[in-house]
Short mmCIF file of C-alpha atoms and ligand atoms in Angstrom, two decimals:
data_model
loop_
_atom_site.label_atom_id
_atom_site.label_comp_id
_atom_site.label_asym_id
_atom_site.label_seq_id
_atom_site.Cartn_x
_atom_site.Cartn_y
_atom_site.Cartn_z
CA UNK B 1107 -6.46 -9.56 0.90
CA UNK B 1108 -3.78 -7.24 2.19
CA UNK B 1109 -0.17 -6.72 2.46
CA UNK B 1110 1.72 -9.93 1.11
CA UNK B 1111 -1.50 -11.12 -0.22
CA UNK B 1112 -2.24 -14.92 0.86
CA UNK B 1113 0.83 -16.43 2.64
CA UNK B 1114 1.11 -20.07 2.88
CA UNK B 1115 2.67 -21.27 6.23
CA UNK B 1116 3.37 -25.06 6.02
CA UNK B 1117 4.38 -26.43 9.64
CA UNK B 1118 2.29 -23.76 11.84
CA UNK B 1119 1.72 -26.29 14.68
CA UNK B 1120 5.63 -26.15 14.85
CA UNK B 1121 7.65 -23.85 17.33
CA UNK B 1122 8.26 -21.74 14.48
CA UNK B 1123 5.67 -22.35 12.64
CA UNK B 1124 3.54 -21.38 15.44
CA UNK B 1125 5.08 -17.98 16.22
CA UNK B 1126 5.46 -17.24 12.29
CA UNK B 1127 1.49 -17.25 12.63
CA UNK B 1128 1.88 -14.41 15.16
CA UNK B 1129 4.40 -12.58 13.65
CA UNK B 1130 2.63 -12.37 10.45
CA UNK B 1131 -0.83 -12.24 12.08
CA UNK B 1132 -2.50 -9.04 9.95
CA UNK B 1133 0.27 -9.18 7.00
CA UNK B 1134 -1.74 -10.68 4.84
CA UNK B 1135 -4.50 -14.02 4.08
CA UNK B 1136 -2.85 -16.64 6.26
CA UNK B 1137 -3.77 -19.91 5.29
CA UNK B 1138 -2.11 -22.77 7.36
CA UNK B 1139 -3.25 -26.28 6.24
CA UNK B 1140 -1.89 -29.07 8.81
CA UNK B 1141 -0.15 -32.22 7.92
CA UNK B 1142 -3.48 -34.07 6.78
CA UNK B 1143 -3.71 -31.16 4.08
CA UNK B 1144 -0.19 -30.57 2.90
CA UNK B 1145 1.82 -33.95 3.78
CA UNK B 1146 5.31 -33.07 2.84
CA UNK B 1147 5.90 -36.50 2.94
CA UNK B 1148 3.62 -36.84 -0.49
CA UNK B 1149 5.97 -33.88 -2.49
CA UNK B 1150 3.44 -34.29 -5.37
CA UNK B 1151 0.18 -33.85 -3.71
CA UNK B 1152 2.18 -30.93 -2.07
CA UNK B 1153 2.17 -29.63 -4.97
CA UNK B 1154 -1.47 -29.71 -6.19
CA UNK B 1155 -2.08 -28.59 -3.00
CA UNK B 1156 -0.13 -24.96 -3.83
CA UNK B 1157 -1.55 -24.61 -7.33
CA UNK B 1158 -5.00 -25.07 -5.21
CA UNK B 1159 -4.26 -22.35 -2.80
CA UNK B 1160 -2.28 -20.03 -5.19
CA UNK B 1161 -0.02 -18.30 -2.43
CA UNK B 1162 2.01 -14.98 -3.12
CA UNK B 1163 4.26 -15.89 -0.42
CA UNK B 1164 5.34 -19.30 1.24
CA UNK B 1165 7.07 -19.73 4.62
CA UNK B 1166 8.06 -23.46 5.28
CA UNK B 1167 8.78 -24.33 8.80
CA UNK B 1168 7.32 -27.57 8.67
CA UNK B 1169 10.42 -30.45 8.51
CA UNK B 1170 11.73 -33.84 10.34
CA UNK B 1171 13.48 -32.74 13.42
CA UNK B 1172 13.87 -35.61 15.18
CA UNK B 1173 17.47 -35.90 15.08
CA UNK B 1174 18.07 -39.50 16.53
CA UNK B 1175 15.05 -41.30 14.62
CA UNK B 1176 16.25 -39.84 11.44
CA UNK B 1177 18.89 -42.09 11.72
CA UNK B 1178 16.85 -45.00 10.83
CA UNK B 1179 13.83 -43.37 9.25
CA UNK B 1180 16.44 -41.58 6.02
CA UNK B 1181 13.84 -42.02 3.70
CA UNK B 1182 11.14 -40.24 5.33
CA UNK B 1183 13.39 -37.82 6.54
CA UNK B 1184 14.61 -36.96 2.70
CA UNK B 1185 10.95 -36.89 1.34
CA UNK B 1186 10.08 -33.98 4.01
CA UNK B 1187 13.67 -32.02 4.23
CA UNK B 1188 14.67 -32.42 0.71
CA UNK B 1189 11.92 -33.35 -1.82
CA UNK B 1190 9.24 -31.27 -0.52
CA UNK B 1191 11.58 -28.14 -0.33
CA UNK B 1192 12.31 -28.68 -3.52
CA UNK B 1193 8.37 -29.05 -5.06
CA UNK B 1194 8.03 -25.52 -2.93
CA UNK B 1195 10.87 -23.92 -4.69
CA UNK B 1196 9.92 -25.33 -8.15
CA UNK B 1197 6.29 -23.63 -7.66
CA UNK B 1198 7.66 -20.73 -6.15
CA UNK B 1199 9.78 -20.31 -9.34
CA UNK B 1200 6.55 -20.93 -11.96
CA UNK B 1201 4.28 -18.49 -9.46
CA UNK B 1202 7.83 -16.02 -9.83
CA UNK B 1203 6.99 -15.49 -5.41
CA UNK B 1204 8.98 -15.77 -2.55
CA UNK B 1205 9.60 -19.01 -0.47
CA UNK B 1206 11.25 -18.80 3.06
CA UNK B 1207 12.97 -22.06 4.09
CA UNK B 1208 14.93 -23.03 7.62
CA UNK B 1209 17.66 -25.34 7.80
CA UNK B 1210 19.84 -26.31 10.83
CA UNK B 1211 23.22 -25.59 12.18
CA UNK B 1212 23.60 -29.52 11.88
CA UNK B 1213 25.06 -29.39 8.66
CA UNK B 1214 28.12 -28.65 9.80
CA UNK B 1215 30.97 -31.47 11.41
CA UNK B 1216 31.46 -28.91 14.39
CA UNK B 1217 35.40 -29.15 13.62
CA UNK B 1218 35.75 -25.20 12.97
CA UNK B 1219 36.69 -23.40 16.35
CA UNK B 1220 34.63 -19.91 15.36
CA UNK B 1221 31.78 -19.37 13.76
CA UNK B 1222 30.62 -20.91 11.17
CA UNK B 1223 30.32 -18.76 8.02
CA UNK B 1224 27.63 -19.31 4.80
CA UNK B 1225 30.76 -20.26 3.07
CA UNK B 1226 32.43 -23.02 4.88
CA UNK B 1227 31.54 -26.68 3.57
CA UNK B 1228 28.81 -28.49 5.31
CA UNK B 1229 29.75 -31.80 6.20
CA UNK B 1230 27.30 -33.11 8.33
CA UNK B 1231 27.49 -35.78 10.96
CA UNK B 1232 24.19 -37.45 10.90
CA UNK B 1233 21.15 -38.48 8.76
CA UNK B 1234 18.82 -34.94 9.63
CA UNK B 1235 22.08 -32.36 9.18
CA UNK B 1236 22.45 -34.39 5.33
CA UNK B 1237 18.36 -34.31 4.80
CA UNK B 1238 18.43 -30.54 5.68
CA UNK B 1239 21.66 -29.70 3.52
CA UNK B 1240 19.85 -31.99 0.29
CA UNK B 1241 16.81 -29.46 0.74
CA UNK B 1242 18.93 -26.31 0.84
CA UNK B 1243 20.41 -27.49 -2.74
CA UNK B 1244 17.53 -28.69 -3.75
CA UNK B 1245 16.21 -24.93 -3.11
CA UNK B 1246 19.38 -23.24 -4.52
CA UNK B 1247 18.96 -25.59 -8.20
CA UNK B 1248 15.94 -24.43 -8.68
CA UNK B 1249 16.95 -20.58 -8.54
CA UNK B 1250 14.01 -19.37 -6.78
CA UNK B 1251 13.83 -16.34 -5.21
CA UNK B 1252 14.43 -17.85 -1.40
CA UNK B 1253 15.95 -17.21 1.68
CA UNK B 1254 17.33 -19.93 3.65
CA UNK B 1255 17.99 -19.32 7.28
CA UNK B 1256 19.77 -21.53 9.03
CA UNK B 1257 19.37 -21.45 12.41
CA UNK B 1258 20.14 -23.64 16.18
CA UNK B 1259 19.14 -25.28 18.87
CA UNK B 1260 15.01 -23.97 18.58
CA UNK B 1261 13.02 -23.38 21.48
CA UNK B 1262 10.06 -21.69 22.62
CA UNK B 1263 7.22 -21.84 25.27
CA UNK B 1264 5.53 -24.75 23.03
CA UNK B 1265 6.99 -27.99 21.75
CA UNK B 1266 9.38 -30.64 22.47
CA UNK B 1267 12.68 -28.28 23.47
CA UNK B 1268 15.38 -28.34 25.79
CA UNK B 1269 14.47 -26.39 28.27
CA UNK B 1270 10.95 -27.69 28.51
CA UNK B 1271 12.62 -30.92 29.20
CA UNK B 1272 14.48 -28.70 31.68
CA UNK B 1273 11.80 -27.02 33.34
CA UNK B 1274 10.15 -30.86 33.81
CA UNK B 1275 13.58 -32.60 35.06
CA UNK B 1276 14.35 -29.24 37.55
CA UNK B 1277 10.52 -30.45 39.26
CA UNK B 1278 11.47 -34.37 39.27
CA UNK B 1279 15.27 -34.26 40.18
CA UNK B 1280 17.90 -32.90 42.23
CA UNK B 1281 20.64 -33.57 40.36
CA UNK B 1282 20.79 -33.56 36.20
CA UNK B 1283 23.50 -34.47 34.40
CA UNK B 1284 24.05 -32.40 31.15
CA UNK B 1285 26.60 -32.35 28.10
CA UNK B 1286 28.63 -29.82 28.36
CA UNK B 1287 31.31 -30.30 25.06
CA UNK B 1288 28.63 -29.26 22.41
CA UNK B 1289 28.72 -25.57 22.17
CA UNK B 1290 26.25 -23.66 19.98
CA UNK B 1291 23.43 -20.63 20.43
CA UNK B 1292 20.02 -21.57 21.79
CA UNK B 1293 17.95 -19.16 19.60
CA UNK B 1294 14.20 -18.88 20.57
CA UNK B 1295 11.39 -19.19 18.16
CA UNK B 1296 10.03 -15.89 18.74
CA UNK B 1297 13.24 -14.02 17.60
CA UNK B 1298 13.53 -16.20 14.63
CA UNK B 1299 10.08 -15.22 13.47
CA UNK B 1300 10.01 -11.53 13.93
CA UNK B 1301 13.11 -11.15 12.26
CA UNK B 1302 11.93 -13.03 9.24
CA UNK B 1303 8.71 -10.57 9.35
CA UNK B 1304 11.13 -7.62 9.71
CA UNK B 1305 13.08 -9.40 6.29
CA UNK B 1306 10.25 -10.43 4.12
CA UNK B 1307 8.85 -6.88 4.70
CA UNK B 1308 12.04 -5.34 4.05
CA UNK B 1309 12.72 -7.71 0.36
CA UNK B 1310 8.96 -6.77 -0.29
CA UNK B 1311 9.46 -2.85 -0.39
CA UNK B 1312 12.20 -3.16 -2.44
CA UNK B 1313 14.70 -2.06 0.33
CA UNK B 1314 16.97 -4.40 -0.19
CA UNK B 1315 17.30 -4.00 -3.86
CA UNK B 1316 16.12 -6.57 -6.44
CA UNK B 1317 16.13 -9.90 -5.90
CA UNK B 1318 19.54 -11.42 -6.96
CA UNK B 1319 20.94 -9.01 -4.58
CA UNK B 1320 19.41 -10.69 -0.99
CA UNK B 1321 18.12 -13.91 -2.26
CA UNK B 1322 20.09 -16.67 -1.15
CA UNK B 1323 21.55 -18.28 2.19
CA UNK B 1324 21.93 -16.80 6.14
CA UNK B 1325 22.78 -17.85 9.13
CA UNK B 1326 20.28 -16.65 11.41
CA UNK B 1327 20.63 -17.33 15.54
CA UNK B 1328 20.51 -15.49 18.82
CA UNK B 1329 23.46 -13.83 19.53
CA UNK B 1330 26.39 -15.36 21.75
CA UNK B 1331 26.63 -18.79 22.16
CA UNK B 1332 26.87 -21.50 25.69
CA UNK B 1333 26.95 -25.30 25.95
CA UNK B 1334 24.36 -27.53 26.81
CA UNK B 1335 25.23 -27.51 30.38
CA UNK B 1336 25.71 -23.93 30.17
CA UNK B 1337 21.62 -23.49 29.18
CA UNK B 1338 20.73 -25.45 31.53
CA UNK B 1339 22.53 -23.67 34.19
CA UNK B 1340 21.33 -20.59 33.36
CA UNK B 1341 17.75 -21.77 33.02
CA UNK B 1342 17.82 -22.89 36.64
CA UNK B 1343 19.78 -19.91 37.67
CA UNK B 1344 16.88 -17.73 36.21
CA UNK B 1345 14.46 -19.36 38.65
CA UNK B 1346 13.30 -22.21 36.24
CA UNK B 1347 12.86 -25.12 38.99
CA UNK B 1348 9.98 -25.35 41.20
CA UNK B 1349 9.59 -22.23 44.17
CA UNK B 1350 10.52 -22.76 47.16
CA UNK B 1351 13.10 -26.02 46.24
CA UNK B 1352 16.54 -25.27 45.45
CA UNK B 1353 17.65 -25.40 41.95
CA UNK B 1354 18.70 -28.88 40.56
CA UNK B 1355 22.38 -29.39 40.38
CA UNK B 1356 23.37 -28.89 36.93
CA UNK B 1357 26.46 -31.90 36.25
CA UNK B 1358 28.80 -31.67 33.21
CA UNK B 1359 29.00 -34.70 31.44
CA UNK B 1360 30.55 -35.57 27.81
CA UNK B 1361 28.73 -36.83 24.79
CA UNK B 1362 30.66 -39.85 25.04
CA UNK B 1363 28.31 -40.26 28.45
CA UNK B 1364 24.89 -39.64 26.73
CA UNK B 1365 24.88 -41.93 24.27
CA UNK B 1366 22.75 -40.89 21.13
CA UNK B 1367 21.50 -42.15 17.63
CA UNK B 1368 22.70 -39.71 15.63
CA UNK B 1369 25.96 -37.82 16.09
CA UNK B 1370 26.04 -34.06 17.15
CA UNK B 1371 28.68 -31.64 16.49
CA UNK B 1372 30.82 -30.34 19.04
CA UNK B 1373 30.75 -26.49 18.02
CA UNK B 1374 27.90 -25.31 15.88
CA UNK B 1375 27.93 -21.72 16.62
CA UNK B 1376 26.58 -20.16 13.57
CA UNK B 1377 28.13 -16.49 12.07
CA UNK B 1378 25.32 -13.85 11.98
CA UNK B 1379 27.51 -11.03 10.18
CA UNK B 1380 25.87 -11.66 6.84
CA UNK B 1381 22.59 -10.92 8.10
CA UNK B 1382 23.62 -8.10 9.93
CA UNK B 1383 25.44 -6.80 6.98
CA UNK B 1384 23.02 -7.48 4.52
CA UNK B 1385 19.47 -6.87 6.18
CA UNK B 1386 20.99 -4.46 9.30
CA UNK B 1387 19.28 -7.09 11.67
CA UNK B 1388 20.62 -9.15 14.50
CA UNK B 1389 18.60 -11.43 16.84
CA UNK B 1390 18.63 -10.89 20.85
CA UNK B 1391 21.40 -12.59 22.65
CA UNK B 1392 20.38 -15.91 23.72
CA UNK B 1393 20.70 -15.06 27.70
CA UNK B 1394 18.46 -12.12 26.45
CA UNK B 1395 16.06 -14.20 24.12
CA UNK B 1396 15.87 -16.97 27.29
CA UNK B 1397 13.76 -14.12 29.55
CA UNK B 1398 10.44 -14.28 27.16
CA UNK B 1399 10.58 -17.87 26.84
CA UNK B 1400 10.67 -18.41 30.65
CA UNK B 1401 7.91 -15.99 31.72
CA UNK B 1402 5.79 -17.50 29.07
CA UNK B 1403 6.94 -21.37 29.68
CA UNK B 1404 6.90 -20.69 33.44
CA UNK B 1405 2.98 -19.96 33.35
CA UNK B 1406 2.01 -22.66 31.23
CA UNK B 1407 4.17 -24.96 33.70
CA UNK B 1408 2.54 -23.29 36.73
CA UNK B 1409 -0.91 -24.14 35.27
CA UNK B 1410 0.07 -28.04 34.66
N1 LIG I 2541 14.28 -27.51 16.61
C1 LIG I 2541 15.57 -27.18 16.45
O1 LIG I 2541 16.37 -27.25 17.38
C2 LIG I 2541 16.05 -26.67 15.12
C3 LIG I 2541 17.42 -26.37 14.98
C4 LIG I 2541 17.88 -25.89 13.74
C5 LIG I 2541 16.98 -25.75 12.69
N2 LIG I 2541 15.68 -26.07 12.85
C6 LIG I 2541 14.79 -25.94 11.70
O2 LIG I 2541 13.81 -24.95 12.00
C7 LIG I 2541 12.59 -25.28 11.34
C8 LIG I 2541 11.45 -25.28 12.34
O3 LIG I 2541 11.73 -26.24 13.35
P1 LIG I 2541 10.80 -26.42 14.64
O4 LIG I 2541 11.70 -26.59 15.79
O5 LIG I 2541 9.77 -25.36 14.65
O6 LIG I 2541 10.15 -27.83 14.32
P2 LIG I 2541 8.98 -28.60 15.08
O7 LIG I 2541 8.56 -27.84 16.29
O8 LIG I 2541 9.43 -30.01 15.20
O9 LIG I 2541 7.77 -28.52 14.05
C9 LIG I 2541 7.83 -29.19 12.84
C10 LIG I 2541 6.59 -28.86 12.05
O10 LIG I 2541 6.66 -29.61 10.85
C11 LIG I 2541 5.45 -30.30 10.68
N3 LIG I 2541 5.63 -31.54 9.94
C12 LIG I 2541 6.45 -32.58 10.23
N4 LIG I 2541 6.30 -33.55 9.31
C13 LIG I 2541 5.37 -33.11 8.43
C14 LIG I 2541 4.78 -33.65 7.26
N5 LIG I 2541 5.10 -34.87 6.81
N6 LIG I 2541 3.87 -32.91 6.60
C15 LIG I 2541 3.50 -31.70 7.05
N7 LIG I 2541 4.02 -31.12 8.14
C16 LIG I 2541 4.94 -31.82 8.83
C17 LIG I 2541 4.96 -30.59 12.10
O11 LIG I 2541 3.59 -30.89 12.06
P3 LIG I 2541 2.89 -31.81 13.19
O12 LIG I 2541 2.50 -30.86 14.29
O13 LIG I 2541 1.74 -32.42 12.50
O14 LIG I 2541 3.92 -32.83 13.63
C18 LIG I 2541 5.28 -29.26 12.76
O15 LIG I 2541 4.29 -28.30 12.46
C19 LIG I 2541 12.83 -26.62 10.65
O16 LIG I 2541 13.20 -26.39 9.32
C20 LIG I 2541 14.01 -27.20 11.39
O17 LIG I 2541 14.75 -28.10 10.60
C21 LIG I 2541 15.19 -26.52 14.05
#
């Protein structure tokens, strides 16, 4: 064992999850159990499971994401955003390590016009955004040594994502239709996971000052922020429709035209100045961010 010692990642089939693996590939024992190991839908077994493994560091990017199912599957979604992050925290607490949790820009109504700040009340709109806000208190009750990063609109190479969905509609169609009165910041999995590397290594030397001084909540996205309709036009711009056809034509639409399960907010754009003050880090912009994604989506599309 090395570094952080063993570090439980729970969700590392995720987009996250998956590039957490990476960034922490060499930082330590990584042990990664999938969903038939650690079900965070059994919170209990979840936490046998950690007294079993005896971690010295836990990252949890496992969760319920789908937004519009959530909306008729509460419980479930509860038991795996709320009740499991709270068996991690309580374990984390009686092991006295560190537990890294994500949570989503979705707690919020979207009825601010700026940037949403750590301290503006969440209020969220659907069934996820109030699963993912129980598990942050859940976290905070416990006072465990945490950081909770909340973060937006995910995507990477892998996964269900926008622009995957882009990249396949931009070979089918000539025309997609797109909502363009949500705003927010696409943030790409890959940022989000090297600067949680770059954090947990920071808290671990001590930079950062004891504990009570960093634990606690961030907002944590790319920088800048677009619509919908806005990423998609600037995925296709960047060459992300088939060679040789022209791009698909990228159509605004309203929510009130894509109808949806669960309600969205219409501006979600997180505040990053309390991670850049705090930990001196700030994520790519997310035109930036968008460039890695594509060459690395873009082969795996190629090869399909
Ligand atoms: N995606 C977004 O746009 C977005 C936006 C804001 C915040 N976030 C937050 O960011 C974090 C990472 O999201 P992501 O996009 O990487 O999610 P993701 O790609 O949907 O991956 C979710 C992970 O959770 C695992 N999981 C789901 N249910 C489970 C269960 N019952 N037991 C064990 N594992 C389970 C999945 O395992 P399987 O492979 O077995 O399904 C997968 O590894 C989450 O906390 C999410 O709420 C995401």
């Amino acid at each position: 064992m090395s570094g952080f010692g063993r570090i439980l990642i729970l969700g590392a089939s995720g987009q996250v999850g998956r590039e957490l693996r990476r960034s922490f590939d060499g930082a330590g024992e990584l042990v990664c159990p999938g969903r038939q190991e650690a079900d965070l839908a059994a919170p209990e077994r979840l936490r046998e499971m950690i007294r079993r493994i005896e971690p010295n560091l836990i990252l949890n990017a496992a969760a319920y994401t789908a937004v519009d199912r959530a909306e008729t599957e509460r419980e479930l979604a509860f038991a795996i955003n709320a009740e499991a992050p709270r068996v991690l925290a309580e374990e984390a607490v009686r092991r006295n390590i560190l537990l890294v949790h994500y949570s989503t820009d979705y707690v919020f109504d979207g009825s601010r016009q700026s940037p949403w700040v750590e301290e503006d009340e969440p209020q969220p709109l659907n069934i996820y955004g109030a699963s993912k806000l129980a598990g942050e208190e859940a976290i905070r009750e416990t006072k465990a040594r945490s950081l909770i990063l909340r973060t937006s609109w995910v995507y990477g190479p892998h996964g269900s994502n926008f622009l995957l969905t882009m990249l396949r509609l931009g070979r089918e169609r000539d025309q997609i239709r797109v909502v363009d009165d949500q705003k927010g910041a696409p943030t790409t999995s890959m940022e989000l996971a090297r600067a949680t590397r770059s954090i947990v290594e920071g808290a671990w030397n001590g930079r950062y000052g004891p504990p009570e001084e960093w634990t606690g909540l961030y907002h944590m996205t790319c920088g800048g922020a677009t619509t919908w309709c806005g990423f998609a036009r600037e995925i296709f711009s960047r060459g992300g429709h088939l060679p040789g056809r022209p791009a698909p034509e990228v159509v605004p639409i309203g929510s009130a035209e894509y109808k949806t399960a669960a309600r969205r907010p219409a501006n979600s754009v997180l505040s990053n100045e309390k991670l850049k003050s705090r930990f001196g880090i700030a994520l790519a912009s997310w035109e930036q961010a968008l460039g890695e994604v594509l060459s690395q989506a873009g082969a795996g599309l190629a090869a399909r």
